[in-house]
Tab-separated table of C-alpha atoms and ligand atoms in Angstrom:
chain	number	residue	atom	x	y	z
N	199	UNK	CA	74.740	106.236	112.549
N	200	UNK	CA	76.207	102.861	111.549
N	201	UNK	CA	74.359	100.703	108.988
N	202	UNK	CA	72.268	97.810	110.381
N	203	UNK	CA	73.870	94.386	109.804
N	204	UNK	CA	72.196	92.695	106.818
N	205	UNK	CA	70.855	89.179	107.318
N	206	UNK	CA	70.418	86.449	104.689
N	207	UNK	CA	69.094	82.899	104.746
N	208	UNK	CA	72.027	80.492	104.885
N	209	UNK	CA	71.078	78.756	101.620
N	210	UNK	CA	70.766	82.116	99.832
N	211	UNK	CA	74.071	83.355	101.292
N	212	UNK	CA	76.002	80.270	100.176
N	213	UNK	CA	74.280	80.059	96.778
N	214	UNK	CA	75.117	83.754	96.188
N	215	UNK	CA	78.737	83.054	97.101
N	216	UNK	CA	78.870	80.389	94.374
N	217	UNK	CA	78.854	77.252	96.560
N	218	UNK	CA	76.054	75.667	94.485
N	219	UNK	CA	72.304	75.855	93.973
N	220	UNK	CA	70.116	76.296	97.032
N	221	UNK	CA	69.243	72.584	96.767
N	222	UNK	CA	72.940	71.637	96.738
N	223	UNK	CA	73.589	73.910	99.699
N	224	UNK	CA	70.684	72.287	101.541
N	225	UNK	CA	72.435	68.939	100.956
N	226	UNK	CA	75.625	69.911	102.700
N	227	UNK	CA	73.808	71.748	105.500
N	228	UNK	CA	71.806	68.540	106.141
N	229	UNK	CA	75.096	66.622	106.238
N	230	UNK	CA	76.319	68.919	109.067
N	231	UNK	CA	79.029	70.461	106.883
N	232	UNK	CA	78.307	74.100	107.725
N	233	UNK	CA	79.240	75.332	111.194
N	234	UNK	CA	78.949	78.715	112.891
N	235	UNK	CA	81.148	79.329	115.932
N	236	UNK	CA	81.914	75.602	115.959
N	237	UNK	CA	78.272	74.421	116.011
N	238	UNK	CA	76.675	72.723	112.987
N	239	UNK	CA	73.775	74.693	111.514
N	240	UNK	CA	70.719	72.468	111.141
N	241	UNK	CA	68.419	74.548	108.966
N	242	UNK	CA	69.404	75.924	105.599
N	243	UNK	CA	66.732	78.608	106.032
N	244	UNK	CA	68.311	79.986	109.234
N	245	UNK	CA	68.960	83.721	108.868
N	246	UNK	CA	72.607	84.659	109.224
N	247	UNK	CA	73.879	88.110	110.183
N	248	UNK	CA	76.359	88.936	107.421
N	249	UNK	CA	79.092	90.520	109.503
N	250	UNK	CA	82.579	91.245	108.099
N	251	UNK	CA	84.082	88.607	110.446
N	252	UNK	CA	81.818	85.799	109.186
N	253	UNK	CA	84.692	84.020	107.406
N	254	UNK	CA	86.423	83.611	110.771
N	255	UNK	CA	83.275	82.138	112.339
N	256	UNK	CA	81.687	79.996	109.631
N	257	UNK	CA	83.212	76.836	108.193
N	258	UNK	CA	81.847	75.242	105.011
N	259	UNK	CA	82.948	71.711	104.131
N	260	UNK	CA	86.006	72.067	106.349
N	261	UNK	CA	87.157	75.457	104.986
N	262	UNK	CA	86.553	79.013	106.207
N	263	UNK	CA	83.650	80.713	104.437
N	264	UNK	CA	84.650	82.819	101.415
N	265	UNK	CA	84.637	86.581	102.040
N	266	UNK	CA	81.017	87.672	102.546
N	267	UNK	CA	79.362	90.257	100.267
N	268	UNK	CA	80.984	93.686	100.490
N	269	UNK	CA	84.455	92.395	99.695
N	270	UNK	CA	87.148	94.711	98.301
N	271	UNK	CA	90.301	93.223	96.793
N	272	UNK	CA	93.602	94.778	95.832
N	273	UNK	CA	95.185	92.929	92.912
N	274	UNK	CA	98.652	93.414	91.482
N	275	UNK	CA	97.561	93.237	87.867
N	276	UNK	CA	100.213	91.592	85.739
N	277	UNK	CA	100.838	92.516	82.102
N	278	UNK	CA	98.830	90.652	79.464
N	279	UNK	CA	95.511	90.189	81.272
N	280	UNK	CA	92.327	92.060	80.388
N	281	UNK	CA	89.912	93.835	82.743
N	282	UNK	CA	86.776	92.335	81.228
N	283	UNK	CA	84.250	89.622	82.022
N	284	UNK	CA	83.890	88.482	78.442
N	285	UNK	CA	86.811	89.210	76.113
N	286	UNK	CA	88.888	86.370	74.700
N	287	UNK	CA	92.286	85.686	76.225
N	288	UNK	CA	93.404	85.832	79.858
N	289	UNK	CA	91.126	87.894	82.121
N	290	UNK	CA	91.881	89.389	85.539
N	291	UNK	CA	89.032	87.311	86.947
N	292	UNK	CA	90.925	84.104	86.167
N	293	UNK	CA	93.410	85.208	88.882
N	294	UNK	CA	90.664	84.736	91.511
N	295	UNK	CA	89.453	81.388	92.886
N	296	UNK	CA	86.967	79.661	90.538
N	297	UNK	CA	84.038	79.875	92.942
N	298	UNK	CA	84.452	83.647	93.295
N	299	UNK	CA	83.552	83.985	89.635
N	300	UNK	CA	80.097	82.532	90.340
N	301	UNK	CA	79.194	85.108	92.994
N	302	UNK	CA	76.057	87.241	92.886
N	303	UNK	CA	76.567	90.181	93.092
N	304	UNK	CA	79.600	89.621	90.884
N	305	UNK	CA	83.057	90.909	91.728
N	306	UNK	CA	84.044	93.583	89.176
N	307	UNK	CA	87.070	95.750	88.599
N	308	UNK	CA	86.927	99.340	89.884
N	309	UNK	CA	87.646	101.036	86.560
N	310	UNK	CA	90.133	99.378	84.252
N	311	UNK	CA	93.792	99.124	83.411
N	312	UNK	CA	94.844	98.379	79.826
N	313	UNK	CA	95.947	94.865	78.997
N	314	UNK	CA	99.552	96.129	78.805
N	315	UNK	CA	99.427	98.170	82.044
N	316	UNK	CA	100.450	96.569	85.341
N	317	UNK	CA	99.861	97.562	88.944
N	318	UNK	CA	97.220	98.389	91.506
N	319	UNK	CA	93.712	97.292	90.548
N	320	UNK	CA	90.779	97.191	92.958
N	321	UNK	CA	87.893	94.758	92.604
N	322	UNK	CA	84.648	94.696	94.542
N	323	UNK	CA	81.081	93.382	94.616
N	324	UNK	CA	79.951	96.604	96.334
N	325	UNK	CA	78.365	98.658	93.549
N	326	UNK	CA	77.897	101.786	95.674
N	327	UNK	CA	81.548	101.819	96.740
N	328	UNK	CA	82.683	101.197	93.155
N	329	UNK	CA	80.752	104.254	92.010
N	330	UNK	CA	82.138	106.398	94.824
N	331	UNK	CA	85.692	105.507	93.783
N	332	UNK	CA	85.238	106.051	90.054
N	333	UNK	CA	82.908	109.063	90.316
N	334	UNK	CA	84.555	112.117	88.715
N	335	UNK	CA	83.099	114.121	91.646
N	336	UNK	CA	85.456	112.413	94.067
N	337	UNK	CA	88.631	112.977	91.989
N	338	UNK	CA	90.428	109.965	93.477
N	339	UNK	CA	94.074	110.537	92.397
N	340	UNK	CA	95.715	107.678	90.512
N	341	UNK	CA	99.490	107.569	90.217
N	342	UNK	CA	101.378	105.930	87.348
N	343	UNK	CA	105.028	105.184	86.722
N	344	UNK	CA	105.731	105.762	83.054
N	345	UNK	CA	108.641	104.625	80.882
N	346	UNK	CA	108.969	106.442	77.568
N	347	UNK	CA	110.449	105.642	74.172
N	348	UNK	CA	112.049	109.084	73.775
N	349	UNK	CA	113.643	111.543	76.226
N	350	UNK	CA	111.326	114.098	77.815
N	351	UNK	CA	111.524	117.542	76.217
N	352	UNK	CA	111.092	119.457	79.462
N	353	UNK	CA	107.716	121.139	78.909
N	354	UNK	CA	105.536	118.078	79.632
N	355	UNK	CA	104.873	118.776	83.328
N	356	UNK	CA	103.706	122.328	82.548
N	357	UNK	CA	101.500	121.162	79.681
N	358	UNK	CA	99.880	118.457	81.811
N	359	UNK	CA	99.370	120.880	84.718
N	360	UNK	CA	97.760	123.582	82.561
N	361	UNK	CA	94.280	122.062	82.414
N	362	UNK	CA	94.123	122.889	78.697
N	363	UNK	CA	95.577	119.756	77.065
N	364	UNK	CA	93.263	118.189	74.506
N	365	UNK	CA	93.460	114.516	73.657
N	366	UNK	CA	93.026	113.514	70.039
N	367	UNK	CA	89.352	113.238	69.114
N	368	UNK	CA	88.139	115.001	72.299
N	369	UNK	CA	86.709	118.471	72.848
N	370	UNK	CA	86.947	118.764	76.616
N	371	UNK	CA	90.416	119.572	77.942
N	372	UNK	CA	91.954	117.325	80.548
N	373	UNK	CA	91.903	118.272	84.205
N	374	UNK	CA	95.319	119.401	85.456
N	375	UNK	CA	97.619	116.432	86.142
N	376	UNK	CA	100.947	116.361	87.974
N	377	UNK	CA	104.148	114.988	86.500
N	378	UNK	CA	107.470	114.433	88.233
N	379	UNK	CA	110.523	113.500	86.154
N	380	UNK	CA	112.488	110.473	87.360
N	381	UNK	CA	115.023	110.206	84.520
N	382	UNK	CA	115.218	111.449	80.903
N	383	UNK	CA	112.841	108.640	79.870
N	384	UNK	CA	110.751	108.001	82.974
N	385	UNK	CA	108.263	109.934	85.083
N	386	UNK	CA	105.504	109.657	87.645
N	387	UNK	CA	102.124	111.044	86.587
N	388	UNK	CA	99.132	111.627	88.873
N	389	UNK	CA	95.685	111.863	87.289
N	390	UNK	CA	92.428	113.071	88.825
N	391	UNK	CA	90.131	111.550	86.198
N	392	UNK	CA	90.154	108.387	84.127
N	393	UNK	CA	89.744	108.701	80.389
N	394	UNK	CA	90.326	105.896	77.938
N	395	UNK	CA	94.092	105.132	77.600
N	396	UNK	CA	94.647	108.506	79.237
N	397	UNK	CA	98.351	108.351	80.111
N	398	UNK	CA	99.306	106.858	76.740
N	399	UNK	CA	97.281	109.503	74.912
N	400	UNK	CA	98.705	112.342	77.027
N	401	UNK	CA	102.240	111.413	76.034
N	402	UNK	CA	101.149	110.934	72.417
N	403	UNK	CA	99.763	114.503	72.587
N	404	UNK	CA	103.217	115.810	73.548
N	405	UNK	CA	105.041	113.799	70.872
N	406	UNK	CA	106.229	110.803	72.885
N	407	UNK	CA	105.265	107.152	73.240
N	408	UNK	CA	104.667	105.148	76.423
N	409	UNK	CA	106.727	101.978	76.525
N	410	UNK	CA	105.672	100.737	79.975
N	411	UNK	CA	102.961	101.819	82.400
N	412	UNK	CA	102.416	100.783	86.004
N	413	UNK	CA	99.895	102.133	88.543
N	414	UNK	CA	101.302	102.223	92.058
N	415	UNK	CA	98.785	104.308	94.018
N	416	UNK	CA	95.057	105.119	94.246
N	417	UNK	CA	94.203	107.844	96.732
N	418	UNK	CA	96.459	107.179	99.730
N	419	UNK	CA	96.547	103.422	99.058
N	420	UNK	CA	99.855	102.192	97.630
N	421	UNK	CA	100.520	98.819	96.033
N	422	UNK	CA	102.673	97.001	98.613
N	423	UNK	CA	106.135	95.860	97.464
N	424	UNK	CA	105.476	92.328	98.717
N	425	UNK	CA	102.336	91.803	96.608
N	426	UNK	CA	103.657	89.924	93.577
N	427	UNK	CA	102.120	90.365	90.091
N	428	UNK	CA	99.035	88.147	89.800
N	429	UNK	CA	98.438	88.056	93.587
N	430	UNK	CA	95.603	89.755	95.462
N	431	UNK	CA	94.668	90.638	99.017
N	432	UNK	CA	91.388	91.427	100.784
N	433	UNK	CA	91.331	95.023	102.024
N	434	UNK	CA	90.316	96.077	105.516
N	435	UNK	CA	88.251	99.146	106.362
N	436	UNK	CA	91.235	101.451	106.891
N	437	UNK	CA	92.723	100.557	103.487
N	438	UNK	CA	89.371	101.092	101.761
N	439	UNK	CA	89.064	104.480	103.485
N	440	UNK	CA	92.554	105.357	102.230
N	441	UNK	CA	91.308	105.205	98.621
N	442	UNK	CA	88.559	107.765	99.173
N	443	UNK	CA	89.043	111.486	99.826
N	444	UNK	CA	89.380	112.451	103.483
N	445	UNK	CA	86.151	113.935	104.836
L	537	URA	N1	96.233	105.332	81.270
L	537	URA	C1	96.477	104.470	80.270
L	537	URA	O1	96.878	104.878	79.186
L	537	URA	N2	96.299	103.166	80.492
L	537	URA	C2	95.903	102.664	81.675
L	537	URA	O2	95.780	101.446	81.827
L	537	URA	C3	95.646	103.575	82.712
L	537	URA	C4	95.819	104.908	82.485
Protein backbone atom coordinates (compact mmCIF):
# COMPACT_ATOMS: atom_id res chain seq x y z
CA UNK A 1 0.00 0.00 0.00
CA UNK A 2 1.38 3.45 -0.84
CA UNK A 3 1.97 5.97 1.98
CA UNK A 4 -0.70 8.68 2.43
CA UNK A 5 0.44 12.13 1.22
CA UNK A 6 1.50 14.23 4.22
CA UNK A 7 -0.06 17.67 4.59
CA UNK A 8 1.42 20.74 6.31
CA UNK A 9 0.20 24.27 6.95
CA UNK A 10 1.73 26.59 4.36
CA UNK A 11 3.47 28.77 6.97
CA UNK A 12 4.95 25.68 8.66
CA UNK A 13 6.05 24.20 5.32
CA UNK A 14 7.84 27.38 4.22
CA UNK A 15 9.33 28.08 7.67
CA UNK A 16 10.67 24.48 7.76
CA UNK A 17 12.20 24.99 4.32
CA UNK A 18 14.12 28.00 5.67
CA UNK A 19 12.15 30.81 3.99
CA UNK A 20 11.81 32.71 7.30
CA UNK A 21 9.83 32.65 10.54
CA UNK A 22 6.14 31.84 10.35
CA UNK A 23 5.44 35.57 10.82
CA UNK A 24 7.72 36.45 7.89
CA UNK A 25 6.08 33.78 5.76
CA UNK A 26 2.67 35.19 6.68
CA UNK A 27 3.92 38.56 5.36
CA UNK A 28 4.70 37.30 1.90
CA UNK A 29 1.57 35.14 1.73
CA UNK A 30 -0.49 38.26 2.55
CA UNK A 31 1.34 40.09 -0.24
CA UNK A 32 0.17 37.41 -2.73
CA UNK A 33 3.71 36.14 -3.30
CA UNK A 34 2.95 32.43 -2.91
CA UNK A 35 1.00 30.72 -5.68
CA UNK A 36 -0.17 27.15 -6.19
CA UNK A 37 -1.05 26.09 -9.74
CA UNK A 38 -0.93 29.76 -10.71
CA UNK A 39 -3.40 30.99 -8.05
CA UNK A 40 -2.25 33.11 -5.09
CA UNK A 41 -2.78 31.40 -1.73
CA UNK A 42 -4.65 33.71 0.64
CA UNK A 43 -4.25 31.98 3.99
CA UNK A 44 -0.91 31.06 5.48
CA UNK A 45 -2.69 28.39 7.54
CA UNK A 46 -4.01 26.56 4.44
CA UNK A 47 -2.97 22.90 4.54
CA UNK A 48 -0.83 21.86 1.60
CA UNK A 49 -0.44 18.29 0.35
CA UNK A 50 3.33 17.80 0.26
CA UNK A 51 3.62 15.91 -3.00
CA UNK A 52 6.98 15.32 -4.74
CA UNK A 53 5.89 17.59 -7.64
CA UNK A 54 5.16 20.58 -5.38
CA UNK A 55 8.18 22.54 -6.65
CA UNK A 56 6.66 22.46 -10.14
CA UNK A 57 3.32 23.76 -8.84
CA UNK A 58 4.19 26.27 -6.13
CA UNK A 59 5.96 29.57 -6.72
CA UNK A 60 7.38 31.60 -3.82
CA UNK A 61 8.42 35.20 -4.47
CA UNK A 62 8.70 34.50 -8.19
CA UNK A 63 10.80 31.30 -7.89
CA UNK A 64 9.81 27.63 -7.83
CA UNK A 65 9.48 26.23 -4.31
CA UNK A 66 12.63 24.54 -2.98
CA UNK A 67 12.50 20.73 -2.99
CA UNK A 68 9.91 19.64 -0.40
CA UNK A 69 10.85 17.42 2.56
CA UNK A 70 12.03 13.96 1.51
CA UNK A 71 14.72 15.29 -0.80
CA UNK A 72 17.72 13.14 -1.77
CA UNK A 73 20.74 14.76 -3.41
CA UNK A 74 23.72 13.30 -5.20
CA UNK A 75 26.79 15.50 -4.77
CA UNK A 76 30.14 15.15 -6.50
CA UNK A 77 32.20 15.83 -3.40
CA UNK A 78 35.36 17.71 -4.28
CA UNK A 79 38.63 17.27 -2.38
CA UNK A 80 39.20 19.51 0.64
CA UNK A 81 35.66 19.78 2.02
CA UNK A 82 34.49 18.10 5.22
CA UNK A 83 31.32 16.07 5.78
CA UNK A 84 30.35 17.81 9.00
CA UNK A 85 27.88 20.43 10.18
CA UNK A 86 30.28 22.05 12.60
CA UNK A 87 33.99 21.60 11.88
CA UNK A 88 36.13 24.57 10.88
CA UNK A 89 37.06 24.98 7.23
CA UNK A 90 35.00 24.33 4.10
CA UNK A 91 32.01 22.02 4.64
CA UNK A 92 30.01 20.06 2.06
CA UNK A 93 26.93 21.97 3.17
CA UNK A 94 28.42 25.23 1.88
CA UNK A 95 28.03 23.72 -1.63
CA UNK A 96 24.22 23.88 -1.21
CA UNK A 97 22.08 27.03 -1.47
CA UNK A 98 22.14 29.10 1.75
CA UNK A 99 18.46 28.61 2.52
CA UNK A 100 18.81 24.82 2.36
CA UNK A 101 21.07 25.00 5.38
CA UNK A 102 18.20 26.40 7.46
CA UNK A 103 15.83 23.50 6.75
CA UNK A 104 14.12 21.46 9.45
CA UNK A 105 14.56 18.51 9.22
CA UNK A 106 18.13 19.31 8.21
CA UNK A 107 19.80 17.86 5.14
CA UNK A 108 22.64 15.54 6.24
CA UNK A 109 25.21 13.42 4.48
CA UNK A 110 24.47 9.70 4.14
CA UNK A 111 27.63 8.45 5.84
CA UNK A 112 30.82 10.37 5.21
CA UNK A 113 33.77 10.67 2.89
CA UNK A 114 37.12 11.88 4.25
CA UNK A 115 38.12 15.45 3.58
CA UNK A 116 40.68 14.16 1.04
CA UNK A 117 38.31 11.71 -0.70
CA UNK A 118 36.28 12.83 -3.72
CA UNK A 119 33.24 11.37 -5.43
CA UNK A 120 29.68 10.24 -4.91
CA UNK A 121 28.08 11.52 -1.71
CA UNK A 122 24.36 11.34 -0.97
CA UNK A 123 22.57 13.85 1.24
CA UNK A 124 19.01 13.70 2.52
CA UNK A 125 16.57 15.06 5.09
CA UNK A 126 14.83 11.65 5.21
CA UNK A 127 16.15 10.02 8.38
CA UNK A 128 14.52 6.64 7.72
CA UNK A 129 16.03 6.40 4.24
CA UNK A 130 19.44 7.49 5.55
CA UNK A 131 19.37 4.64 8.06
CA UNK A 132 18.30 2.12 5.44
CA UNK A 133 21.27 3.08 3.26
CA UNK A 134 23.89 3.05 6.01
CA UNK A 135 22.49 0.07 7.94
CA UNK A 136 25.06 -2.76 7.98
CA UNK A 137 22.07 -5.12 7.46
CA UNK A 138 21.55 -3.80 3.95
CA UNK A 139 25.22 -4.13 2.86
CA UNK A 140 24.94 -1.38 0.24
CA UNK A 141 28.14 -1.86 -1.84
CA UNK A 142 30.35 1.20 -2.21
CA UNK A 143 32.97 1.29 -4.95
CA UNK A 144 36.21 3.27 -4.76
CA UNK A 145 38.94 4.03 -7.26
CA UNK A 146 42.26 3.94 -5.44
CA UNK A 147 45.66 5.31 -6.44
CA UNK A 148 48.58 3.96 -4.43
CA UNK A 149 52.05 5.18 -3.52
CA UNK A 150 53.69 1.80 -4.16
CA UNK A 151 53.06 -0.99 -6.69
CA UNK A 152 50.61 -3.70 -5.65
CA UNK A 153 52.28 -6.90 -4.45
CA UNK A 154 49.70 -9.23 -5.97
CA UNK A 155 48.14 -10.76 -2.85
CA UNK A 156 45.91 -7.79 -1.92
CA UNK A 157 42.72 -8.97 -3.66
CA UNK A 158 42.91 -12.37 -1.92
CA UNK A 159 43.60 -10.79 1.47
CA UNK A 160 40.68 -8.37 1.11
CA UNK A 161 38.36 -11.15 -0.08
CA UNK A 162 39.24 -13.51 2.78
CA UNK A 163 37.00 -11.93 5.41
CA UNK A 164 39.83 -12.24 7.95
CA UNK A 165 41.71 -8.94 7.54
CA UNK A 166 42.05 -7.00 10.78
CA UNK A 167 42.48 -3.25 10.80
CA UNK A 168 44.88 -1.76 13.30
CA UNK A 169 43.23 -1.30 16.69
CA UNK A 170 40.18 -3.46 15.80
CA UNK A 171 39.18 -6.94 16.91
CA UNK A 172 36.47 -7.75 14.39
CA UNK A 173 37.74 -8.79 10.96
CA UNK A 174 36.51 -6.94 7.91
CA UNK A 175 33.76 -8.37 5.75
CA UNK A 176 35.08 -9.72 2.44
CA UNK A 177 35.73 -6.91 -0.07
CA UNK A 178 36.44 -7.15 -3.79
CA UNK A 179 39.47 -5.64 -5.47
CA UNK A 180 40.21 -5.38 -9.18
CA UNK A 181 43.65 -4.23 -10.32
CA UNK A 182 43.69 -1.42 -12.90
CA UNK A 183 47.45 -0.82 -13.10
CA UNK A 184 50.47 -1.56 -10.85
CA UNK A 185 49.48 1.40 -8.65
CA UNK A 186 45.72 1.65 -9.05
CA UNK A 187 42.70 -0.51 -8.26
CA UNK A 188 38.96 -0.54 -7.77
CA UNK A 189 37.75 -1.71 -4.36
CA UNK A 190 34.15 -2.55 -3.42
CA UNK A 191 33.20 -2.51 0.25
CA UNK A 192 30.06 -3.86 1.92
CA UNK A 193 30.47 -1.95 5.20
CA UNK A 194 31.78 1.46 6.17
CA UNK A 195 34.41 1.66 8.86
CA UNK A 196 36.40 4.76 9.67
CA UNK A 197 38.98 5.50 6.90
CA UNK A 198 38.39 1.93 5.78
CA UNK A 199 40.06 1.90 2.36
CA UNK A 200 43.11 3.82 3.59
CA UNK A 201 43.47 1.48 6.56
CA UNK A 202 43.03 -1.64 4.42
CA UNK A 203 45.95 -0.65 2.22
CA UNK A 204 47.98 0.34 5.29
CA UNK A 205 47.30 -3.20 6.60
CA UNK A 206 48.89 -4.68 3.46
CA UNK A 207 51.91 -2.36 3.54
CA UNK A 208 50.84 0.32 1.06
CA UNK A 209 49.61 3.90 1.22
CA UNK A 210 46.60 5.46 -0.52
CA UNK A 211 47.54 8.56 -2.49
CA UNK A 212 44.10 9.34 -3.96
CA UNK A 213 40.63 7.98 -3.29
CA UNK A 214 37.42 8.53 -5.23
CA UNK A 215 34.00 6.89 -4.75
CA UNK A 216 32.21 6.30 -8.03
CA UNK A 217 29.30 4.01 -7.11
CA UNK A 218 26.83 3.24 -4.30
CA UNK A 219 24.64 0.22 -4.93
CA UNK A 220 23.72 0.43 -8.62
CA UNK A 221 23.93 4.25 -8.64
CA UNK A 222 27.02 5.60 -10.42
CA UNK A 223 28.34 9.15 -10.26
CA UNK A 224 27.57 10.56 -13.72
CA UNK A 225 30.54 11.79 -15.79
CA UNK A 226 28.83 15.13 -16.42
CA UNK A 227 28.40 15.99 -12.72
CA UNK A 228 31.39 18.24 -12.02
CA UNK A 229 33.12 18.30 -8.60
CA UNK A 230 31.18 20.59 -6.26
CA UNK A 231 27.88 20.18 -8.19
CA UNK A 232 24.81 18.29 -7.01
CA UNK A 233 21.57 16.95 -8.43
CA UNK A 234 18.21 15.98 -6.93
CA UNK A 235 17.56 12.25 -7.31
CA UNK A 236 14.34 10.75 -8.61
CA UNK A 237 12.66 7.63 -7.25
CA UNK A 238 14.37 5.23 -9.65
CA UNK A 239 17.84 6.55 -8.75
CA UNK A 240 17.08 6.31 -5.03
CA UNK A 241 15.88 2.73 -5.54
CA UNK A 242 19.15 1.97 -7.36
CA UNK A 243 21.11 2.63 -4.14
CA UNK A 244 19.18 0.06 -2.11
CA UNK A 245 19.33 -3.72 -2.53
CA UNK A 246 16.84 -5.18 -4.99
CA UNK A 247 13.89 -6.78 -3.20
N1 LIG B 1 37.54 4.77 2.96
C1 LIG B 1 38.39 5.75 3.32
O1 LIG B 1 39.51 5.49 3.73
N2 LIG B 1 37.98 7.02 3.19
C2 LIG B 1 36.77 7.36 2.70
O2 LIG B 1 36.46 8.55 2.58
C3 LIG B 1 35.90 6.32 2.34
C4 LIG B 1 36.31 5.03 2.48
